[in-house]
mmCIF file of C-alpha atoms in Angstrom:
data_model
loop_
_atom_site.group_PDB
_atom_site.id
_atom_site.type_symbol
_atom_site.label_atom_id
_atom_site.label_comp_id
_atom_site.label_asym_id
_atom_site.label_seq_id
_atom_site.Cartn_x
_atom_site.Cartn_y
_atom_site.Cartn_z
ATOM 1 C CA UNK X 1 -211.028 89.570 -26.596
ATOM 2 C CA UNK X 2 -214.702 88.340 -25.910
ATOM 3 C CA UNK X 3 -215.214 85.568 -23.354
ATOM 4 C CA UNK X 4 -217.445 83.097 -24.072
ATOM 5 C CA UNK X 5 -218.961 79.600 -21.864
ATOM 6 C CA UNK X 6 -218.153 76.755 -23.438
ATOM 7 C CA UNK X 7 -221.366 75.204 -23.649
ATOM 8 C CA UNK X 8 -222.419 78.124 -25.750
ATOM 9 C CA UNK X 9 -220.081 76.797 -28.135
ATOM 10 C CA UNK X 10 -221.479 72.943 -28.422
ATOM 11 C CA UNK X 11 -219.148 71.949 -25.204
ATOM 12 C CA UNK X 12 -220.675 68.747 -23.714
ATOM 13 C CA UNK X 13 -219.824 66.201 -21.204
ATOM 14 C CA UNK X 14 -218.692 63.604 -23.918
ATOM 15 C CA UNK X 15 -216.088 66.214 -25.065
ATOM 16 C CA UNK X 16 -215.361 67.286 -21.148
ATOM 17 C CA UNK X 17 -214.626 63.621 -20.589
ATOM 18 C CA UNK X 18 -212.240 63.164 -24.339
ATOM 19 C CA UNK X 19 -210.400 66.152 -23.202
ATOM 20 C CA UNK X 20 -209.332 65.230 -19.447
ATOM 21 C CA UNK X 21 -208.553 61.301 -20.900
ATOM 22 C CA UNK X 22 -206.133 63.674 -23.342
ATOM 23 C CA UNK X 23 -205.145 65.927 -20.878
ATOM 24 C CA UNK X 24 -204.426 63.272 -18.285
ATOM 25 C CA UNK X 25 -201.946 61.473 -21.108
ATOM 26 C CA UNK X 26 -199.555 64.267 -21.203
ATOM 27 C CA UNK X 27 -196.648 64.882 -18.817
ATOM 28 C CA UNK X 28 -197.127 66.597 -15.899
ATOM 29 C CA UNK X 29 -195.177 69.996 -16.513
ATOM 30 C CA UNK X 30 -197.265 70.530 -19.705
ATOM 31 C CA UNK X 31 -200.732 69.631 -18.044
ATOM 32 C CA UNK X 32 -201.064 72.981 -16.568
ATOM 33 C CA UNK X 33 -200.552 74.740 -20.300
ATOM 34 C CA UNK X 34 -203.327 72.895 -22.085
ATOM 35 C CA UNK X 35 -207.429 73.527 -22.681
ATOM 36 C CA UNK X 36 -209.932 72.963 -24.705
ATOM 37 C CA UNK X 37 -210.796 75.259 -27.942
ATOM 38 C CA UNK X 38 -213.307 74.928 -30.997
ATOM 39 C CA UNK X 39 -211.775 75.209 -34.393
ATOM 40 C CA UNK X 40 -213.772 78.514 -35.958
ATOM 41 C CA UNK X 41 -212.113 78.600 -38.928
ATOM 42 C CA UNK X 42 -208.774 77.097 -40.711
ATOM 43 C CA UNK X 43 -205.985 78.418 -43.061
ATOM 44 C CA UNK X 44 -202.529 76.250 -44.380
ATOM 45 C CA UNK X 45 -200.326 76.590 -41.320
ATOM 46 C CA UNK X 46 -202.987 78.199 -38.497
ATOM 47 C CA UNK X 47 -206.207 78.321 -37.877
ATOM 48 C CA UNK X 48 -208.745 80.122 -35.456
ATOM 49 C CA UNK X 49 -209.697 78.913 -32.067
ATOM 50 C CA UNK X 50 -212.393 79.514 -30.002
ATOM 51 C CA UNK X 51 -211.376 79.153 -26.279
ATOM 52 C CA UNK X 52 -212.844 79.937 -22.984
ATOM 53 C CA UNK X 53 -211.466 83.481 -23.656
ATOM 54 C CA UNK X 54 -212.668 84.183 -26.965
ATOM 55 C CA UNK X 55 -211.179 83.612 -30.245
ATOM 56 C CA UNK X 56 -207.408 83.276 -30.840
ATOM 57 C CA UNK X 57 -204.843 82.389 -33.434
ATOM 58 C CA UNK X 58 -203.515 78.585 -32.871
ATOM 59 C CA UNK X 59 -200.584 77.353 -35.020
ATOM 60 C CA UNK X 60 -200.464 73.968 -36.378
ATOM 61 C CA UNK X 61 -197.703 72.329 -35.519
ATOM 62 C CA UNK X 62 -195.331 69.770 -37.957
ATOM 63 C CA UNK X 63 -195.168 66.926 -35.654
ATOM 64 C CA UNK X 64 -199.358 66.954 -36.267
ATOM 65 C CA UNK X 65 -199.414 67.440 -39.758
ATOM 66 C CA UNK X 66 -196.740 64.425 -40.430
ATOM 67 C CA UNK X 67 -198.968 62.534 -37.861
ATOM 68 C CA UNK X 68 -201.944 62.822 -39.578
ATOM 69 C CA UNK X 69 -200.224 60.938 -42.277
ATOM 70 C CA UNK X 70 -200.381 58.156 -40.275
ATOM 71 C CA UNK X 71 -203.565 57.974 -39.751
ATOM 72 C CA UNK X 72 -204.326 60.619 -37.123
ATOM 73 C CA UNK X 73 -207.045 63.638 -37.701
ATOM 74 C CA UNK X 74 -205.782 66.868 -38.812
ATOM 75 C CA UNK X 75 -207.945 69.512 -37.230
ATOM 76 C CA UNK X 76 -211.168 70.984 -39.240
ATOM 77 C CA UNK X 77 -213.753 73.606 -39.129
ATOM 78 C CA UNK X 78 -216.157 72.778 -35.951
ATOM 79 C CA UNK X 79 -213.491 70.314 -34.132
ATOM 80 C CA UNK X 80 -212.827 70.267 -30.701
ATOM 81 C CA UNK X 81 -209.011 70.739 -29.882
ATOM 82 C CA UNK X 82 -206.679 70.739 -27.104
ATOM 83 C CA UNK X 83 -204.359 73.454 -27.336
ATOM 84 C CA UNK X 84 -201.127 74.722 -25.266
ATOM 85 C CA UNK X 85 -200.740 78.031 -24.428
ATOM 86 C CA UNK X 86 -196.603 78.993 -24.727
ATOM 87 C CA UNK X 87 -195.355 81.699 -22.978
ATOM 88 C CA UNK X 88 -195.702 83.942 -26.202
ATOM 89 C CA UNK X 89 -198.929 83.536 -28.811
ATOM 90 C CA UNK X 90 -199.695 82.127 -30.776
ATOM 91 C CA UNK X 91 -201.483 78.986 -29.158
ATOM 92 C CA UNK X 92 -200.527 75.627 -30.408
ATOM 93 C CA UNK X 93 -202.849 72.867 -31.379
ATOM 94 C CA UNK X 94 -201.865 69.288 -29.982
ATOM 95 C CA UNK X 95 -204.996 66.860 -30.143
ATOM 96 C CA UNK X 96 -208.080 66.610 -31.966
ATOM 97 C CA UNK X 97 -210.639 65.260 -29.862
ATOM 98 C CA UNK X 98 -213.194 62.411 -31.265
ATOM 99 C CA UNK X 99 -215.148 63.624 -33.603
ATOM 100 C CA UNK X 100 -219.652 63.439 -33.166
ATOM 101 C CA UNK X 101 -220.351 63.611 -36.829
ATOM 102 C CA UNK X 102 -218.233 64.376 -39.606
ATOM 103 C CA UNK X 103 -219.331 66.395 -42.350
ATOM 104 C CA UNK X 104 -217.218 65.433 -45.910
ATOM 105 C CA UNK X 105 -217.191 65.245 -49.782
ATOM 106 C CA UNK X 106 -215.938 62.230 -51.507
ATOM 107 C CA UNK X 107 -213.038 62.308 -53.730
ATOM 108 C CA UNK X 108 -211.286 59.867 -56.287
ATOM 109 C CA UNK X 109 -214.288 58.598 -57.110
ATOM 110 C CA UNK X 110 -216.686 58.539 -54.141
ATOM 111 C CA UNK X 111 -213.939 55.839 -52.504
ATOM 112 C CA UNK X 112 -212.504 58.468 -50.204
ATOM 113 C CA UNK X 113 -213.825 61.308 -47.868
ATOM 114 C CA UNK X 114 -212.736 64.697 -47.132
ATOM 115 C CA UNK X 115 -213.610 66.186 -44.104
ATOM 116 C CA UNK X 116 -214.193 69.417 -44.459
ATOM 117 C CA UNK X 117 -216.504 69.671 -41.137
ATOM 118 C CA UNK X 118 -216.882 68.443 -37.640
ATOM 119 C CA UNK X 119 -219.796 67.912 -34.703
ATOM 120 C CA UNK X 120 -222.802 69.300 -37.040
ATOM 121 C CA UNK X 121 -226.060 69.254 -35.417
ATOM 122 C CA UNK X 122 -228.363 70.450 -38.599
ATOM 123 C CA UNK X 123 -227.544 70.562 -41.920
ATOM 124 C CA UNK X 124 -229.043 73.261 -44.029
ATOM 125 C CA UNK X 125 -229.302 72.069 -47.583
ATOM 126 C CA UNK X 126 -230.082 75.136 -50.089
ATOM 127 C CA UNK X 127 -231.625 75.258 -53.720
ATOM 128 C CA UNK X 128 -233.336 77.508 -55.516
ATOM 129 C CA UNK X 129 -236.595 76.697 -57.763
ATOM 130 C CA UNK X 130 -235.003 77.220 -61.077
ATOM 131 C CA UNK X 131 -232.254 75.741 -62.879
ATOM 132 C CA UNK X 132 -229.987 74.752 -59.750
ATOM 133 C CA UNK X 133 -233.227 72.493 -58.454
ATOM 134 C CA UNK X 134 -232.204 68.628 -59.022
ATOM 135 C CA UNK X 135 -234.333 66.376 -57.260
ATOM 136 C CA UNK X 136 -232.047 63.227 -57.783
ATOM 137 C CA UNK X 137 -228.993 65.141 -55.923
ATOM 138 C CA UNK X 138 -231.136 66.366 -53.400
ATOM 139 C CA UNK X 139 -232.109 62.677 -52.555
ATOM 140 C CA UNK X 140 -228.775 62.017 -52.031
ATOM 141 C CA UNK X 141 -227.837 64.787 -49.614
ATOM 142 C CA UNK X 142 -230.783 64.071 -47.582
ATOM 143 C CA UNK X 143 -229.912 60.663 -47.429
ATOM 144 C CA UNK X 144 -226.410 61.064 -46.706
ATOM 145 C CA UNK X 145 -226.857 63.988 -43.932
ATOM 146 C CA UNK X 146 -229.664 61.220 -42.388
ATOM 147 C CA UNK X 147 -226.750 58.501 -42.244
ATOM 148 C CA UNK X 148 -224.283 60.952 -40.400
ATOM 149 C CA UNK X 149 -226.887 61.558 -37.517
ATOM 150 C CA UNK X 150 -226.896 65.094 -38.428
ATOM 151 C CA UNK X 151 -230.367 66.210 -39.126
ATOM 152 C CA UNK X 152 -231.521 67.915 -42.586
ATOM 153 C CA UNK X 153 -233.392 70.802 -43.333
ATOM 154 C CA UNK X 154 -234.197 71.727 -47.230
ATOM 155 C CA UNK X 155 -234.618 75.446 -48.001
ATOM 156 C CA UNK X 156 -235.967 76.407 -51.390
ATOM 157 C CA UNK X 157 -234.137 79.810 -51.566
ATOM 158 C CA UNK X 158 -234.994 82.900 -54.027
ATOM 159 C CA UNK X 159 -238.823 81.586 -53.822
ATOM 160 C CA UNK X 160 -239.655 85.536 -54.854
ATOM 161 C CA UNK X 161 -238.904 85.274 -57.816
ATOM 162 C CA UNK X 162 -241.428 82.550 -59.214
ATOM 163 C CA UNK X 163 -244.983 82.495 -58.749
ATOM 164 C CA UNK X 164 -245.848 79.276 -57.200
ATOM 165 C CA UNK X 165 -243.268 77.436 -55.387
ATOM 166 C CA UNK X 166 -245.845 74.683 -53.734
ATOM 167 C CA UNK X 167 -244.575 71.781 -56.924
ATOM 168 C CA UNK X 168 -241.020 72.397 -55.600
ATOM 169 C CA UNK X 169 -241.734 71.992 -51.911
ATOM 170 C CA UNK X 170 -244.088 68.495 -52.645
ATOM 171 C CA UNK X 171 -241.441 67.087 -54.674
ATOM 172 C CA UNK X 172 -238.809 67.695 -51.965
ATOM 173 C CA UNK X 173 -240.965 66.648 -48.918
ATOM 174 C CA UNK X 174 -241.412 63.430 -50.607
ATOM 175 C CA UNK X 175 -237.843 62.410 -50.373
ATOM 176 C CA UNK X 176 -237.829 61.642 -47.162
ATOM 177 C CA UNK X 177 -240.573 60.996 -44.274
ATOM 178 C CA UNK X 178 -241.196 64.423 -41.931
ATOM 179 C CA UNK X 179 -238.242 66.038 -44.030
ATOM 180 C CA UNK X 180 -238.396 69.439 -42.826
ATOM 181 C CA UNK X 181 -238.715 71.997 -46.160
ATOM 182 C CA UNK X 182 -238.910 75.563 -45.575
ATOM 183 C CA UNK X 183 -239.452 78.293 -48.887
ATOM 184 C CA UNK X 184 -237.197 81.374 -48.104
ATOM 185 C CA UNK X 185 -235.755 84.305 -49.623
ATOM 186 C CA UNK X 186 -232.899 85.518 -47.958
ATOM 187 C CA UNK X 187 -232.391 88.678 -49.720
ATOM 188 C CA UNK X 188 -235.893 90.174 -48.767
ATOM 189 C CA UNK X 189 -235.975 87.842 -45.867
ATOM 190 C CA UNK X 190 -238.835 86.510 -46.480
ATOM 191 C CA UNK X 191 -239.789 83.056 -44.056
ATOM 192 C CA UNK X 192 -236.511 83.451 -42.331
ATOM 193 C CA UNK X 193 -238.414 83.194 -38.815
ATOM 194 C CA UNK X 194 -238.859 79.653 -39.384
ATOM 195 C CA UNK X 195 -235.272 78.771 -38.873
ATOM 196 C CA UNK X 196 -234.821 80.428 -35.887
ATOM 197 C CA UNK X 197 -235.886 77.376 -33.212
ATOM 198 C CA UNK X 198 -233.182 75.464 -35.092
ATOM 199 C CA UNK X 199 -230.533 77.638 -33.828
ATOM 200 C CA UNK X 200 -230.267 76.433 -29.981
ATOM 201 C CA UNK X 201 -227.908 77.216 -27.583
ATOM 202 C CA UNK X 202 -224.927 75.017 -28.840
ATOM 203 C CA UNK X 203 -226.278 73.251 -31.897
ATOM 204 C CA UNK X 204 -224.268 74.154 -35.054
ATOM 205 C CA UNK X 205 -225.846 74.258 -38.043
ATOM 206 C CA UNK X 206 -223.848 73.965 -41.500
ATOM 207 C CA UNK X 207 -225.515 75.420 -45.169
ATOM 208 C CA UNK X 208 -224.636 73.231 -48.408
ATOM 209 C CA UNK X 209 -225.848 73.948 -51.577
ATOM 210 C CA UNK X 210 -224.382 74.030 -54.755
ATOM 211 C CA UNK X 211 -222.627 77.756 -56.015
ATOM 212 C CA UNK X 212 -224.760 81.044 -56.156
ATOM 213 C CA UNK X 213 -227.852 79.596 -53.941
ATOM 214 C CA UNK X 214 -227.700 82.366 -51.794
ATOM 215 C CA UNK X 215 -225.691 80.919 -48.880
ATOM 216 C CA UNK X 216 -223.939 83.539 -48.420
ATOM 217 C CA UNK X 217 -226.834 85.819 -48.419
ATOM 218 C CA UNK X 218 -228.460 83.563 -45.731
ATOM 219 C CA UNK X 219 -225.437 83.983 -43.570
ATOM 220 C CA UNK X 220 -225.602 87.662 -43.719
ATOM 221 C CA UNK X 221 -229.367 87.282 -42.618
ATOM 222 C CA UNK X 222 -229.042 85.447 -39.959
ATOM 223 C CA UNK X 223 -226.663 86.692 -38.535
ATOM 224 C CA UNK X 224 -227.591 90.576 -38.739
ATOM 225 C CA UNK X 225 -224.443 91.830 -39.995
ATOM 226 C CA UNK X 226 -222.568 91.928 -43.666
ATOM 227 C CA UNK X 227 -219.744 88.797 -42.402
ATOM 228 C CA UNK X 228 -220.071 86.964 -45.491
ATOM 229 C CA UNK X 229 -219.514 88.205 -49.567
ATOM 230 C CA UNK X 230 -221.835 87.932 -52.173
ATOM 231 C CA UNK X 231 -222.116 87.991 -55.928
ATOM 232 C CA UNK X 232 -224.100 89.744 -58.492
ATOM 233 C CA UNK X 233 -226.785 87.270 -59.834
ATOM 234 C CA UNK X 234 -225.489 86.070 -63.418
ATOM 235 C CA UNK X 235 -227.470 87.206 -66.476
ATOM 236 C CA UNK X 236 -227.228 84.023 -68.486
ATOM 237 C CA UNK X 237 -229.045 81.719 -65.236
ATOM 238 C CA UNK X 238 -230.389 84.239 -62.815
ATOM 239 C CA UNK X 239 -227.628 82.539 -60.121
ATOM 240 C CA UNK X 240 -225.344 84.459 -57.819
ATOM 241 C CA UNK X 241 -221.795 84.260 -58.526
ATOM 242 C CA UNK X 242 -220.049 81.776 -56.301
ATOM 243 C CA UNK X 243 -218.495 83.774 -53.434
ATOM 244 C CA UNK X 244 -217.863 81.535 -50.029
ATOM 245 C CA UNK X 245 -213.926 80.688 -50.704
ATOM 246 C CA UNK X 246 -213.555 79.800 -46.917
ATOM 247 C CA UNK X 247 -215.422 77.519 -44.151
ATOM 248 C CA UNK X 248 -215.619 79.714 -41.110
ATOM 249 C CA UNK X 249 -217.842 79.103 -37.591
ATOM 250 C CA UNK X 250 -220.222 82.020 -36.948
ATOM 251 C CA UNK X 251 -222.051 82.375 -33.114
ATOM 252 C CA UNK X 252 -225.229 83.845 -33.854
ATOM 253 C CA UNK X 253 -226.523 86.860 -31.867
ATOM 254 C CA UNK X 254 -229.700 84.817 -29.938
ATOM 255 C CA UNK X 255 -227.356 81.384 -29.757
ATOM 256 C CA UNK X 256 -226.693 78.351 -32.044
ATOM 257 C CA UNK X 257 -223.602 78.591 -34.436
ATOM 258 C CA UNK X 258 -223.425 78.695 -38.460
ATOM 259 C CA UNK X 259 -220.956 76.872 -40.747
ATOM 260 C CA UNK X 260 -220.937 78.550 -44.689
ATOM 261 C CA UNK X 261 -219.651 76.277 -46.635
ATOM 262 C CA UNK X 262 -218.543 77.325 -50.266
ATOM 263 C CA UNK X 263 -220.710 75.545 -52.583
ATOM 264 C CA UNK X 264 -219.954 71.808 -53.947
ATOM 265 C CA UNK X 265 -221.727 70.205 -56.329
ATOM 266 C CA UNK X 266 -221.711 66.574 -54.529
ATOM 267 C CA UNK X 267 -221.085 65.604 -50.788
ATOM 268 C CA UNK X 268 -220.929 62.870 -49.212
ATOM 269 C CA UNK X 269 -221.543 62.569 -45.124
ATOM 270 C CA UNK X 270 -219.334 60.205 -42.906
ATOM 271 C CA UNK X 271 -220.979 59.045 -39.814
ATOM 272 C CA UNK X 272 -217.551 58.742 -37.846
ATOM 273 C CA UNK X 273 -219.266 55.340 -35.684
ATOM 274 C CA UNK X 274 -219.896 53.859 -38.511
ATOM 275 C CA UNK X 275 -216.601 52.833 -39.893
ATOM 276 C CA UNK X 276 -215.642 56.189 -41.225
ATOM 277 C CA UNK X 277 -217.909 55.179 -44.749
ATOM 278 C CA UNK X 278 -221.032 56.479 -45.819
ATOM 279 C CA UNK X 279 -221.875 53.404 -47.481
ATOM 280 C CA UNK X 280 -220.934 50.968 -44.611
ATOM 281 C CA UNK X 281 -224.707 50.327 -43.715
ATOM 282 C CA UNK X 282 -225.049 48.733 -47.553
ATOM 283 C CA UNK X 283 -222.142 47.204 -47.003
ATOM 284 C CA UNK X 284 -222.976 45.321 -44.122
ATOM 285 C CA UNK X 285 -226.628 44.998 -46.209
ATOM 286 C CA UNK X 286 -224.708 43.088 -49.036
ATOM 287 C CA UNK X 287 -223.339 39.977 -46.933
ATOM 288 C CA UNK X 288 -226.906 39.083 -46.186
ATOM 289 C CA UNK X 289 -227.388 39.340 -50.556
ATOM 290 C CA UNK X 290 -228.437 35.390 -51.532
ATOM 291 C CA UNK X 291 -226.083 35.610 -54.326
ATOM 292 C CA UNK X 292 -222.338 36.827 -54.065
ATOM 293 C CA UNK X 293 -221.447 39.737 -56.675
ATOM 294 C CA UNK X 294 -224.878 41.064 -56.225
ATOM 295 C CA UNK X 295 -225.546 44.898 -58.115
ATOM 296 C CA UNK X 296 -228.575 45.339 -55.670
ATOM 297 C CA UNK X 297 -230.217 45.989 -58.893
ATOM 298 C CA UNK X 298 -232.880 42.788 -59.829
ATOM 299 C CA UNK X 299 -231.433 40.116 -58.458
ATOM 300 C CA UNK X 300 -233.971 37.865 -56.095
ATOM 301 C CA UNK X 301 -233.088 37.640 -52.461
ATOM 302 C CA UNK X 302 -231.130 41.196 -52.553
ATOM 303 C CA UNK X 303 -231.143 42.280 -48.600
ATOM 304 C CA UNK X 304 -230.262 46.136 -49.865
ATOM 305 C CA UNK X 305 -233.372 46.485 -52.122
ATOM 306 C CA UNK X 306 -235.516 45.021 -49.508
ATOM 307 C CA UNK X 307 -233.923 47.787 -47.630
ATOM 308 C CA UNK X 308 -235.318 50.188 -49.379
ATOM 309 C CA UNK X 309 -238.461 48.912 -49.773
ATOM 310 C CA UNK X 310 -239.300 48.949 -45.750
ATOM 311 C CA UNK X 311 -238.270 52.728 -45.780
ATOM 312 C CA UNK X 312 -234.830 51.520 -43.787
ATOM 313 C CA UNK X 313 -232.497 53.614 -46.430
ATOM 314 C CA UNK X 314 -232.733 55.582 -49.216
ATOM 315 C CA UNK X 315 -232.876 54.293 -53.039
ATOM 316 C CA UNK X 316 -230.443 57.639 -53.766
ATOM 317 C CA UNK X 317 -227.632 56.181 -51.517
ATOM 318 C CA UNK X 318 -227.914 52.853 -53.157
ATOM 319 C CA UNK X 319 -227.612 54.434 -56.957
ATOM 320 C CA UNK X 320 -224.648 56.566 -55.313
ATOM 321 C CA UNK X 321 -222.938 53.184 -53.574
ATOM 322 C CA UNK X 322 -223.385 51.657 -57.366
ATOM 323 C CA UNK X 323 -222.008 54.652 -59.467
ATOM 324 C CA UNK X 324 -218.871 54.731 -56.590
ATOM 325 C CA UNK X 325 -218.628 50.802 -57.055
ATOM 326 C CA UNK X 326 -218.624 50.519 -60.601
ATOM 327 C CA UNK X 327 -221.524 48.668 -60.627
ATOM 328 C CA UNK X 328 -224.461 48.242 -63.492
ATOM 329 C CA UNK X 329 -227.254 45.787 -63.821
ATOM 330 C CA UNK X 330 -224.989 43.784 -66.387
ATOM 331 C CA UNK X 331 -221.686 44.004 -64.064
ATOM 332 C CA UNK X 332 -220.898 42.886 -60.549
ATOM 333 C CA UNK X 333 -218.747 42.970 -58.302
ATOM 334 C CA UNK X 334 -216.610 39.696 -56.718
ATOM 335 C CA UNK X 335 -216.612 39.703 -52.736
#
């Protein structure tokens, strides 16, 4: 099993400080059993640890998972855990500790998140010039990655295989000011040195993108090693097959750590201090509205569109906190 520090693994101070509060809460004969872990990767009953020791199995127990239906955080890809360590493997997860950023999709309509990742540093979001390239959607990750303090970085993937990808890269950089885009091609690795200095000792990086970007591909790069599957391209698009099934934590060989994420065709970022809602910033926008019920649409007085207008959020997140709301220039909602 391969030893590893901590603090090569994202380990900081705030987390040193969550896990002795949790530590300190337990009952003194079980103290001595429990440490801290990273959650690498996650299955129905266990999931993969990262510990001071390397990686290890780590069950999940029932008294959690009924917990969690209460209210309390089941453990995801990129948490930090405390675990126990029984007499006889495998370890035993007991506590999830708070959460930095939290990296989810929205289901049932936008109204509830997912998490499907934890304490992201960078998020990679991958297209490809071609048919997967959809400015409007892009707006919206960028915004929503922004509002979960993560940072984002948009790579135009496959760039070999059209002749001038400069349109692509303008139209992107224009979503957002100093909005980092970078034109790559993973499978001839083409302007994959520019990614390195994000990959720090400690900072995790996750890719989204939708299906067959090349994420996979990317992984495989950057890391130096086949760890992750890919597809045949499909005749009838030129896209790869969809091939990530699993999330799973990769430590890169010069430092920094790598979250694959199979594709999805929206997301949605929490920022956990802000409420646990991407949309709590309009929200809190709204009350200052001059009229009640406003759409945030043409309405005088509207605090969100003036919002916008200074460069304070994005006009993406506000047609996303509409579409989730139900609302339309001709219907409002009551508050």
């Amino acid at each position: 099993m391969t030893s590893v520090p901590l603090h090569a693994l994202g380990w900081s101070e705030a987390y040193a400080q969550a896990a002795r509060e949790a530590i300190a809460a337990a009952s003194p004969e079980v103290r001595p059993s429990l440490e801290p872990g990273r959650v690498a990767s996650t299955g129905r009953t266990s999931m993969q640890v990262w510990t001071a020791g390397g990686p290890e199995e780590a069950s999940l127990p029932g008294s959690l998972r009924h917990a969690a239906a209460g209210g309390r955080m089941l453990p995801v890809i990129g948490d930090w855990v405390i675990v126990q360590r029984p007499a006889e493997p495998p370890l035993r997860i007991v506590e999830v500790l708070p959460r930095r950023t939290s990296f989810a999709r929205a289901v049932q309509g936008g109204l509830t998140e997912q998490v499907i990742a934890a304490n992201v540093d960078v998020v990679f979001i991958v297209t490809t010039p071609d048919l997967d390239f959809d400015l409007p959607r892009l707006g919206r990750y960028v915004a929503a990655v922004q509002l979960s303090g993560a940072r984002p970085v948009v790579l135009l993937n496959k760039v070999d295989a059209v002749r001038d990808v400069s349109p692509f890269a303008e139209a992107v950089a224009g979503l957002s000011p100093d909005l980092p885009v970078h034109a790559v091609s993973a499978a001839v690795g083409q302007g994959l040195d520019a990614l390195r200095p994000y990959f720090g000792e400690g900072v995790t990086v996750a890719l989204i993108g939708s299906s067959g970007v090349g994420k996979s591909t990317l992984t495989n790069r950057l890391l130096g090693r086949e760890a992750a599957t890919t597809g045949a391209v499909r005749d009838l698009d030129g896209q790869g097959r969809h091939t990530t099934t699993t999330r799973t934590l990769y430590r890169l060989p010069g430092g920094g750590l790598l979250i694959d994420n199979p594709g999805l065709r929206d997301i949605a970022v929490w920022d956990a201090g802000a409420g646990g809602s991407r949309f709590g910033v309009i929200e809190e926008l709204a009350t200052r509205c001059r009229y009640r019920g406003c759409t945030h649409r043409t309405e005088p007085g509207c605090a969100v569109r003036r919002a916008v207008e200074r460069g304070e959020i994005g006009a993406d997140l506000v047609v996303a906190y509409a579409e989730a709301q139900g609302l339309s220039p001709r219907k409002s909602r009551r508050r």
